[in-house]
Short mmCIF file of N, CA and C in Angstrom, two decimals:
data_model
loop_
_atom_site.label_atom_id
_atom_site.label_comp_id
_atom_site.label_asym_id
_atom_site.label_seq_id
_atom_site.Cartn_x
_atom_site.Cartn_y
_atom_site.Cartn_z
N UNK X 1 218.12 174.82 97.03
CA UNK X 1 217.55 174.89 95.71
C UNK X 1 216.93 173.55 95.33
N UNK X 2 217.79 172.49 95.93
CA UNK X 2 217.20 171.25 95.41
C UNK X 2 215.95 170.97 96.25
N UNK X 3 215.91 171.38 97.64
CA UNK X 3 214.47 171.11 97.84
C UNK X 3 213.49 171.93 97.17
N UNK X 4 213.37 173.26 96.97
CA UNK X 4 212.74 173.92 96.39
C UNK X 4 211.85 173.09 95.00
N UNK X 5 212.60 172.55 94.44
CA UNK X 5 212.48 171.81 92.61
C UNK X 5 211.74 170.63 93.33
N UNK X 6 212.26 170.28 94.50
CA UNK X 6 211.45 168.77 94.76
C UNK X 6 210.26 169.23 95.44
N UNK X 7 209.72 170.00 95.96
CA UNK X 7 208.53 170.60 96.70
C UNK X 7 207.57 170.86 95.49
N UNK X 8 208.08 171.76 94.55
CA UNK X 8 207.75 172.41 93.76
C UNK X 8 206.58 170.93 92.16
N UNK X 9 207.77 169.60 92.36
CA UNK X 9 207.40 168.50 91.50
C UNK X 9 206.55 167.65 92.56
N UNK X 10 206.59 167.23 93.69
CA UNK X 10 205.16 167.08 94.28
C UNK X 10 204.38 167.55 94.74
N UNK X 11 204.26 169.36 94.72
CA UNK X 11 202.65 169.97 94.33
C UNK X 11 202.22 170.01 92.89
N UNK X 12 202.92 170.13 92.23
CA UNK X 12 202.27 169.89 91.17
C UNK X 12 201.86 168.86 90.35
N UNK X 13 202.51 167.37 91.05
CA UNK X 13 201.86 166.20 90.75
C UNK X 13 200.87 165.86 91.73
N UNK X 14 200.09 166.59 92.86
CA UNK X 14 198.86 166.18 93.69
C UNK X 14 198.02 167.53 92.96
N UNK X 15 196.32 166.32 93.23
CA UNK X 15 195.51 166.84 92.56
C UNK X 15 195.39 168.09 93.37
N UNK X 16 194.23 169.38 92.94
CA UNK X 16 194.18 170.17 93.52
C UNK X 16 193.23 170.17 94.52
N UNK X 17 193.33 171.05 95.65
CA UNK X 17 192.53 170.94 96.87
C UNK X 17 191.62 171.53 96.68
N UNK X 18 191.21 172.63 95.93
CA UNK X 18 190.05 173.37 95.68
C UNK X 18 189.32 173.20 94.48
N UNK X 19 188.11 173.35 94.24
CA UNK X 19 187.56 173.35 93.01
C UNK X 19 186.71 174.18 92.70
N UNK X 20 186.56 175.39 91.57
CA UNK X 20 186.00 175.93 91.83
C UNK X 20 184.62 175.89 91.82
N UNK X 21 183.92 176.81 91.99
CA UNK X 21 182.44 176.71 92.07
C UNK X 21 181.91 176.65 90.58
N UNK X 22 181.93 176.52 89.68
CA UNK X 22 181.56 175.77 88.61
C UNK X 22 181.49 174.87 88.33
N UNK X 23 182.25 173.99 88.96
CA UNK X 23 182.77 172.52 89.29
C UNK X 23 182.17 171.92 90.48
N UNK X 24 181.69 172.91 91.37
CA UNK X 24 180.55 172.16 92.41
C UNK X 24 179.21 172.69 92.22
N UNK X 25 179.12 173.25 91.36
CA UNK X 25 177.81 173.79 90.54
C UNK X 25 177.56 172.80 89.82
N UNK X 26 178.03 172.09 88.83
CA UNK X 26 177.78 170.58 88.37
C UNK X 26 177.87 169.61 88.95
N UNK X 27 178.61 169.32 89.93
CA UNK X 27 178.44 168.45 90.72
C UNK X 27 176.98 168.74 91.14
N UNK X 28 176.21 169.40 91.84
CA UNK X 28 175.16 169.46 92.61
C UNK X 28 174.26 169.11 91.26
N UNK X 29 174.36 169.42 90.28
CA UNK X 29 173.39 169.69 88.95
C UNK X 29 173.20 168.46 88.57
N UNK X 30 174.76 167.16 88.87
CA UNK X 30 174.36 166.09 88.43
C UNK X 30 174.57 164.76 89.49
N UNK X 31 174.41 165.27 90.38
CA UNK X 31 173.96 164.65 91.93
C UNK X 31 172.14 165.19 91.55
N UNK X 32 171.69 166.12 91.59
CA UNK X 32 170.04 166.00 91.15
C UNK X 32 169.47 165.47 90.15
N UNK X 33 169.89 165.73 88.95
CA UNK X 33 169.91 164.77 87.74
C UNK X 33 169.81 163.37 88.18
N UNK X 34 170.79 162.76 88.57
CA UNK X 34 170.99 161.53 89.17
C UNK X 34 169.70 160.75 89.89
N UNK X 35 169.45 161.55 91.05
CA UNK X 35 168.64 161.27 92.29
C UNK X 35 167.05 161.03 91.54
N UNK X 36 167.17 162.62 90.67
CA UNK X 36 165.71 162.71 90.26
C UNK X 36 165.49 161.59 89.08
N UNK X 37 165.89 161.02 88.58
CA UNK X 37 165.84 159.51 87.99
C UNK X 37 165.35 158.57 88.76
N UNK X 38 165.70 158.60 89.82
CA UNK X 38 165.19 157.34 90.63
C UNK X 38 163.78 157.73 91.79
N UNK X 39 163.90 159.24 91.14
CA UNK X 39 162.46 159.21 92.38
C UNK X 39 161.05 158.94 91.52
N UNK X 40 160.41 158.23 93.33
CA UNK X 40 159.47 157.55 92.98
C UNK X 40 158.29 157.99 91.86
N UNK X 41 157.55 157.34 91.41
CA UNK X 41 156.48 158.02 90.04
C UNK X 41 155.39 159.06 90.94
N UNK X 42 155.13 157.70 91.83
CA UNK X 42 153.80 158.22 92.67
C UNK X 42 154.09 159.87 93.12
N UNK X 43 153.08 160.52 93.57
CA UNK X 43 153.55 161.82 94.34
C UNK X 43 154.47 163.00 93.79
N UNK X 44 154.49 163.86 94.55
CA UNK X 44 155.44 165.27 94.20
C UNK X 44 156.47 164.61 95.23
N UNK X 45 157.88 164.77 94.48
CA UNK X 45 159.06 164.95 95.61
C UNK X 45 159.74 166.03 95.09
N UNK X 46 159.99 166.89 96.15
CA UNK X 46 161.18 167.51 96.59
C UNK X 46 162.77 167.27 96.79
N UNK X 47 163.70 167.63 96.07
CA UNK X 47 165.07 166.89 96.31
C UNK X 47 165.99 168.22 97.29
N UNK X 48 166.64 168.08 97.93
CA UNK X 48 167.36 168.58 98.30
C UNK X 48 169.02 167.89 98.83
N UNK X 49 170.15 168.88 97.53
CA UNK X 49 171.14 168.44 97.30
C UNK X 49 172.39 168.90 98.12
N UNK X 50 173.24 167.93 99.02
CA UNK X 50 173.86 168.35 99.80
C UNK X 50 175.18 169.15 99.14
N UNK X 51 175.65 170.19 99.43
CA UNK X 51 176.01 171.10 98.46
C UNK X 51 177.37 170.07 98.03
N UNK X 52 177.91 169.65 99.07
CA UNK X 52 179.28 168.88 99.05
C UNK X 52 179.60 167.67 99.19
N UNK X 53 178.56 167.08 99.29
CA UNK X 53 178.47 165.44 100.03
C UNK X 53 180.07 165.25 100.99
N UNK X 54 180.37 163.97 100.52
CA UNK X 54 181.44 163.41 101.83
C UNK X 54 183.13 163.76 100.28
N UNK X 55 184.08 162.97 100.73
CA UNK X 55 185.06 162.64 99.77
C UNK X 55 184.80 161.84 98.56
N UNK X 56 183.83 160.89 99.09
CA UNK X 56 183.75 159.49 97.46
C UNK X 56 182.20 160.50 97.20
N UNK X 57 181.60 160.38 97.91
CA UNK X 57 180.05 160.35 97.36
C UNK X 57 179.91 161.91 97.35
N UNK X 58 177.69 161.90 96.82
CA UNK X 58 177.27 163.28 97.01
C UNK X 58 175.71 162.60 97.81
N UNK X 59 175.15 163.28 98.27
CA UNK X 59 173.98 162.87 99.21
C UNK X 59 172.89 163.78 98.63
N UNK X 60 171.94 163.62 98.74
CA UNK X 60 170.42 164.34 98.65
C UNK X 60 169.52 163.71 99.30
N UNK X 61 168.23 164.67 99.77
CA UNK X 61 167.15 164.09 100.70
C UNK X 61 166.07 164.55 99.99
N UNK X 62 165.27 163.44 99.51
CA UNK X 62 163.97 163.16 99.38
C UNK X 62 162.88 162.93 99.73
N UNK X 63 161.78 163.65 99.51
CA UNK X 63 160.79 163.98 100.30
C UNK X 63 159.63 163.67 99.25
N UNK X 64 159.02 162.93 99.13
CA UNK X 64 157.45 162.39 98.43
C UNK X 64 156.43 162.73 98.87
N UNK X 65 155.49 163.96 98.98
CA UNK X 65 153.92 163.83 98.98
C UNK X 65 153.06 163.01 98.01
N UNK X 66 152.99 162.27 99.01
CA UNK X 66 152.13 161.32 98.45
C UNK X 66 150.30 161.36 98.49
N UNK X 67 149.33 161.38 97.69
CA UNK X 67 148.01 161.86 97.33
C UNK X 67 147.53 161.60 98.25
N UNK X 68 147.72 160.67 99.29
CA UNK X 68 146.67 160.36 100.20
C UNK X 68 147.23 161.72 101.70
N UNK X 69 148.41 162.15 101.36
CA UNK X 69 148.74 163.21 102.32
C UNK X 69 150.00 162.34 103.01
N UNK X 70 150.20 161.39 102.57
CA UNK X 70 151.65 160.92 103.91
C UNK X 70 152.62 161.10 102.70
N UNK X 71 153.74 161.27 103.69
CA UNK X 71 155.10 161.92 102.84
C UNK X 71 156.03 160.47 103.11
N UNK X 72 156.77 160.13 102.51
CA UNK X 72 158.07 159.14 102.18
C UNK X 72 159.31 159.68 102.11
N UNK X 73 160.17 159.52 102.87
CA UNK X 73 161.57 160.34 102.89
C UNK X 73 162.70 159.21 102.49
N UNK X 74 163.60 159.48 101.71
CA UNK X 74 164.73 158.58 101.29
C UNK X 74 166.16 159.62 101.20
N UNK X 75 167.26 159.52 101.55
CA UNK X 75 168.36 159.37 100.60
C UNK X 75 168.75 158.88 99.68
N UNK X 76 169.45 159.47 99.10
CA UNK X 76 169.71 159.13 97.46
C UNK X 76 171.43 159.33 97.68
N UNK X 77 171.99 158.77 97.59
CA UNK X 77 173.78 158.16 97.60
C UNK X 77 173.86 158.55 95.92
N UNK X 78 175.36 159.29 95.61
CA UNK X 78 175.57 159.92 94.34
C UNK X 78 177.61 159.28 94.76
N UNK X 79 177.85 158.52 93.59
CA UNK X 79 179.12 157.48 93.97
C UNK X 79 179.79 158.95 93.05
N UNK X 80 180.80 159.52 93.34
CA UNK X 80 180.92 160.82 92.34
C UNK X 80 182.25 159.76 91.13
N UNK X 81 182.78 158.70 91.59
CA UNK X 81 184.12 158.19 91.01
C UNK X 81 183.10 157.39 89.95
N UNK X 82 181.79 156.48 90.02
CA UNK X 82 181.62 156.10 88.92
C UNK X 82 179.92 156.94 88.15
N UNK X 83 179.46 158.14 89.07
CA UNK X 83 178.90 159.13 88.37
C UNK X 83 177.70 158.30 88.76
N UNK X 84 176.86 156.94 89.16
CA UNK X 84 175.60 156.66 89.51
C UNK X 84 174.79 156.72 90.62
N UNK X 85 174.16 156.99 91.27
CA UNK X 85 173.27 157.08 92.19
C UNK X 85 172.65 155.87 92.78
N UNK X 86 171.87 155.77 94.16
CA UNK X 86 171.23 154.58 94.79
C UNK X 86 170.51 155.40 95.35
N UNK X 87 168.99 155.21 95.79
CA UNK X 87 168.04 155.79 96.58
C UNK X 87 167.66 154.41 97.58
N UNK X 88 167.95 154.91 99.09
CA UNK X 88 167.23 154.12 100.18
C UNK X 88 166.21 153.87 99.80
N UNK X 89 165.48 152.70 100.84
CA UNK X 89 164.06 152.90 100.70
C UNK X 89 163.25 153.24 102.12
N UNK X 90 162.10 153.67 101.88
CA UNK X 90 161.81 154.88 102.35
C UNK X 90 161.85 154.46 103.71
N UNK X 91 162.07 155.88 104.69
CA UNK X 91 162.09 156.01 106.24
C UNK X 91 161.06 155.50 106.39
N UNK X 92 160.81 155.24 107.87
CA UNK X 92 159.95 154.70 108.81
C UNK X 92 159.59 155.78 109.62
N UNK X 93 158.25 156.90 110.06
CA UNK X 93 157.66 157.59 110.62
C UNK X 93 158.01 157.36 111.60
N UNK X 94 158.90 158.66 112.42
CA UNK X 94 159.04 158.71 113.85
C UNK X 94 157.64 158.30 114.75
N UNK X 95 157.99 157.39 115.60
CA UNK X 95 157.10 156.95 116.73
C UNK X 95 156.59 158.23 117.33
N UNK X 96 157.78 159.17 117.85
CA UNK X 96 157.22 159.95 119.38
C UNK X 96 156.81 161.09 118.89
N UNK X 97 156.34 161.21 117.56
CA UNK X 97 156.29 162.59 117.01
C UNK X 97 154.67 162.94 117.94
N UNK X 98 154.86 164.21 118.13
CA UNK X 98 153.14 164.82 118.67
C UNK X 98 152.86 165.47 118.16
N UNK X 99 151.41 165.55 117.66
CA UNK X 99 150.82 166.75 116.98
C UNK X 99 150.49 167.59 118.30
N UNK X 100 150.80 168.68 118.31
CA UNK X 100 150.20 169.77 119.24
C UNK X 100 148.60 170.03 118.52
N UNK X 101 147.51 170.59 119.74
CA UNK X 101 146.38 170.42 119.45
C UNK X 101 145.83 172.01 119.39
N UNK X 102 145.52 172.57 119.13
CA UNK X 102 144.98 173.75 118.36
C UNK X 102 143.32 173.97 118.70
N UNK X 103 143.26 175.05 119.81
CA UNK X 103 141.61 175.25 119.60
C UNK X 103 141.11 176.13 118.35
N UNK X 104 139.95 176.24 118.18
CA UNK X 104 139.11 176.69 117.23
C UNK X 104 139.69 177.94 116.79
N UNK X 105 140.17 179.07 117.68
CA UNK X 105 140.69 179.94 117.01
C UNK X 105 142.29 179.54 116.77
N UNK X 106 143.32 178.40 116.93
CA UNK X 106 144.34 178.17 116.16
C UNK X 106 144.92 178.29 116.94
N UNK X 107 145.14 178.48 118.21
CA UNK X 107 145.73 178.71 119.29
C UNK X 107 146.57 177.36 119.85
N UNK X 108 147.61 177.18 119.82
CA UNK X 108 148.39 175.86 120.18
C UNK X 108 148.90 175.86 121.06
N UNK X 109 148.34 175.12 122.12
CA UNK X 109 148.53 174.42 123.85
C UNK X 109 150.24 174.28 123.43
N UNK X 110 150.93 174.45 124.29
CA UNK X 110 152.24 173.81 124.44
C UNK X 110 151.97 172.40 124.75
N UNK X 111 152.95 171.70 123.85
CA UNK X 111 153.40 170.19 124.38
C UNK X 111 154.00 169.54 124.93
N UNK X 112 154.20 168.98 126.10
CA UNK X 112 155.28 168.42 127.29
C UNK X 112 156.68 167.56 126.77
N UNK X 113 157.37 167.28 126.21
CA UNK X 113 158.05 166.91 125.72
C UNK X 113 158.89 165.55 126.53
N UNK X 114 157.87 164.14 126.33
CA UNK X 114 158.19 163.49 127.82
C UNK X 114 159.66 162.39 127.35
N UNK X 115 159.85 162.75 126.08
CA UNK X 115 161.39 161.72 125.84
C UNK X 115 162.45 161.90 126.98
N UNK X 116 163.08 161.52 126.73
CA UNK X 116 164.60 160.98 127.55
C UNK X 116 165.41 161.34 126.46
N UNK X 117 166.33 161.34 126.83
CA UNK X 117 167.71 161.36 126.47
C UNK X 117 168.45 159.72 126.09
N UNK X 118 167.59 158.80 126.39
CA UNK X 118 168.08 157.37 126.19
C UNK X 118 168.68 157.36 124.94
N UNK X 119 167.74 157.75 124.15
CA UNK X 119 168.28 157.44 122.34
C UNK X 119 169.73 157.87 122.19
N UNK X 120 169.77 158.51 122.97
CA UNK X 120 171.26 159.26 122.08
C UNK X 120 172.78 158.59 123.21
N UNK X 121 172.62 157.62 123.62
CA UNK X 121 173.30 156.45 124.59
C UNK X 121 173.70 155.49 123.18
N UNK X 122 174.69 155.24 122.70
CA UNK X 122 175.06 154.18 122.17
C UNK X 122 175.13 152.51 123.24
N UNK X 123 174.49 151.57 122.43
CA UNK X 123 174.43 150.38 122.99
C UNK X 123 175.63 149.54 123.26
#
């Protein structure tokens, strides 16, 4: 019996493990709120909010069309313990990206795909 009472007084003094979805419905609502404050003036961005981020934080990915046609990608860090946000600054355009080439009627050549596997080797 006495363990029972003592089991019973430290679950109910730890927080709870679940929350419901109303509660990660605002979270996401003010993880975008957040993010969309700090995105850039220039351009249309797109936010997309990671439904759950990590334990401390919440994450979102940002995406800027920018007028001249190049896009700017950032994360945006959401601290959930003091409620403010940080946005990276912006990615750096993959090097090995290929445009596949398209004849007149739209037709797209396959592309050889000449990477390695190096990148993914920790140094």
């Amino acid at each position: 019996m006495m363990r029972l009472v003592a089991l019973m007084l430290i679950l109910s003094a730890s927080p709870a493990l679940a929350s419901s979805e109303e509660a990660w419905e605002q979270f996401r609502k003010d993880v975008e709120s957040a993010c969309t404050a700090l995105a850039p003036e220039a351009g249309e961005t797109a936010i997309e909010v990671n439904p759950f981020g990590s334990e401390s934080y919440g994450a979102a990915l940002l995406i800027t069309t920018l007028a001249d046609g190049g896009v700017d990608r950032y994360v945006c860090i959401y601290d959930k313990q003091a409620g403010t946000a940080e946005l990276t600054a912006p990615f750096t355009p993959p090097q090995d990206v290929v445009e596949p080439m398209a004849d007149p009627a739209g037709n797209v050549a396959p592309v050889e795909d000449t990477r390695t596997d190096a990148h993914l080797v920790k140094p």
